[in-house]
C-alpha atoms as one frame of an Amber mdcrd trajectory, in Angstrom:
protein
-117.286-108.029 145.102-120.522-109.992 145.187-123.482-108.406 143.426-125.747
-108.687 146.491-123.336-106.805 148.772-123.796-103.026 148.806-120.883-101.207
 150.458-121.501 -98.113 152.596-118.884 -95.681 153.833-119.257 -93.920 157.180
-117.061 -91.120 158.456-117.236 -88.973 161.565-116.114 -85.372 161.388-117.307
 -84.799 164.951-114.949 -82.802 167.160-113.247 -81.150 164.168-113.385 -77.388
 164.880-115.083 -76.568 161.564-117.226 -73.788 163.018-114.157 -72.042 164.422
-112.625 -71.440 160.968-112.496 -67.777 159.905-111.622 -66.966 156.301-111.950
 -63.235 156.909-115.725 -62.896 157.025-116.266 -64.384 160.516-117.171 -67.911
 161.492-119.584 -69.884 159.303-123.277 -70.083 160.194-123.433 -73.559 158.717
-121.067 -75.778 156.780-121.811 -78.366 154.143-120.632 -80.022 150.987-121.535
 -78.848 147.511-121.555 -82.390 146.191-120.131 -85.825 146.776-118.864 -87.853
 143.817-119.641 -91.094 145.649-122.928 -92.742 146.631-123.678 -94.686 149.805
-121.728 -92.272 151.984-122.730 -91.031 155.444-120.789 -88.266 157.199-121.498
 -87.325 160.812-120.723 -83.784 161.997-121.487 -81.833 165.155-124.150 -79.138
 164.924-122.942 -75.566 165.339-124.653 -75.341 168.725-122.880 -78.533 169.804
-126.075 -80.140 171.089-126.551 -82.638 168.285-125.096 -84.405 165.297-125.989
 -83.965 161.636-125.865 -86.954 159.319-125.065 -86.063 155.715-126.384 -88.970
 153.677-125.603 -89.419 149.980-127.560 -92.176 148.226-128.886 -93.047 144.794
-132.160 -91.226 144.151-134.364 -94.312 144.445-132.657 -95.317 147.704-132.955
 -91.768 149.087-136.719 -91.805 148.453-137.026 -94.912 150.645-134.629 -93.494
 153.251-136.545 -90.209 153.564-139.870 -91.982 154.083-138.672 -94.559 156.631
-140.922 -93.869 159.641-138.741 -95.854 162.044-135.706 -93.760 161.095-137.677
 -90.500 161.190-138.659 -91.199 164.801-135.013 -90.524 165.726-134.530 -87.499
 163.469-135.339 -83.844 163.824-135.160 -81.058 161.318-134.187 -77.473 161.936
-134.131 -74.392 159.789-131.072 -72.188 159.517-131.973 -68.641 160.509-129.627
 -66.008 159.080
Protein backbone atom coordinates (compact mmCIF):
# COMPACT_ATOMS: atom_id res chain seq x y z
CA UNK A 1 0.00 0.00 0.00
CA UNK A 2 1.25 3.49 -0.77
CA UNK A 3 2.66 5.44 2.16
CA UNK A 4 0.38 8.45 1.55
CA UNK A 5 -2.82 6.39 1.68
CA UNK A 6 -4.32 5.99 5.15
CA UNK A 7 -7.02 3.30 5.29
CA UNK A 8 -10.10 3.77 7.48
CA UNK A 9 -12.63 1.11 8.40
CA UNK A 10 -16.30 1.97 8.91
CA UNK A 11 -18.94 -0.37 10.27
CA UNK A 12 -22.58 0.16 11.14
CA UNK A 13 -24.08 -1.74 14.05
CA UNK A 14 -27.32 0.21 13.68
CA UNK A 15 -30.50 -1.85 13.96
CA UNK A 16 -28.76 -4.61 15.93
CA UNK A 17 -30.91 -5.13 19.06
CA UNK A 18 -28.00 -4.61 21.46
CA UNK A 19 -30.09 -2.82 24.08
CA UNK A 20 -32.56 -5.71 24.19
CA UNK A 21 -29.95 -8.21 25.45
CA UNK A 22 -30.51 -9.42 29.02
CA UNK A 23 -27.75 -11.39 30.72
CA UNK A 24 -29.77 -11.75 33.92
CA UNK A 25 -29.40 -8.25 35.34
CA UNK A 26 -31.84 -6.48 32.98
CA UNK A 27 -31.13 -4.58 29.80
CA UNK A 28 -27.97 -2.47 29.56
CA UNK A 29 -28.09 1.27 30.21
CA UNK A 30 -25.32 1.79 27.69
CA UNK A 31 -23.06 -0.46 25.67
CA UNK A 32 -19.51 0.10 24.52
CA UNK A 33 -16.19 -1.48 23.79
CA UNK A 34 -13.40 -1.83 26.31
CA UNK A 35 -10.76 -1.38 23.64
CA UNK A 36 -10.12 -1.80 19.96
CA UNK A 37 -6.83 -3.33 18.80
CA UNK A 38 -7.03 -1.39 15.53
CA UNK A 39 -6.71 2.32 14.75
CA UNK A 40 -8.65 4.30 12.16
CA UNK A 41 -11.90 2.53 12.93
CA UNK A 42 -15.36 4.12 13.14
CA UNK A 43 -18.38 2.16 14.38
CA UNK A 44 -21.89 3.59 14.18
CA UNK A 45 -24.53 2.40 16.66
CA UNK A 46 -28.04 3.53 17.53
CA UNK A 47 -28.50 5.37 20.82
CA UNK A 48 -30.53 3.55 23.46
CA UNK A 49 -33.39 6.02 23.02
CA UNK A 50 -33.34 5.35 19.27
CA UNK A 51 -33.32 9.05 18.38
CA UNK A 52 -29.71 9.29 17.29
CA UNK A 53 -26.54 7.52 16.32
CA UNK A 54 -23.28 7.27 18.25
CA UNK A 55 -20.00 7.20 16.37
CA UNK A 56 -17.26 5.28 18.17
CA UNK A 57 -14.02 6.61 16.71
CA UNK A 58 -10.65 4.99 17.35
CA UNK A 59 -7.63 6.96 16.12
CA UNK A 60 -3.97 7.47 16.95
CA UNK A 61 -3.61 9.97 19.80
CA UNK A 62 -2.26 12.80 17.65
CA UNK A 63 -5.05 12.29 15.10
CA UNK A 64 -7.70 12.16 17.85
CA UNK A 65 -6.51 15.53 19.20
CA UNK A 66 -7.16 17.09 15.78
CA UNK A 67 -10.46 15.23 15.39
CA UNK A 68 -11.78 16.38 18.79
CA UNK A 69 -10.99 20.03 18.06
CA UNK A 70 -12.42 20.16 14.53
CA UNK A 71 -15.04 22.93 14.79
CA UNK A 72 -16.74 21.97 11.52
CA UNK A 73 -17.23 18.41 12.77
CA UNK A 74 -18.33 19.56 16.23
CA UNK A 75 -21.13 21.60 14.66
CA UNK A 76 -22.82 18.28 13.81
CA UNK A 77 -22.11 16.56 17.12
CA UNK A 78 -23.79 16.60 20.49
CA UNK A 79 -22.71 15.14 23.77
CA UNK A 80 -24.88 13.60 26.43
CA UNK A 81 -24.22 12.29 29.88
CA UNK A 82 -25.37 8.86 30.99
CA UNK A 83 -27.57 9.19 34.06
CA UNK A 84 -27.74 6.02 36.16
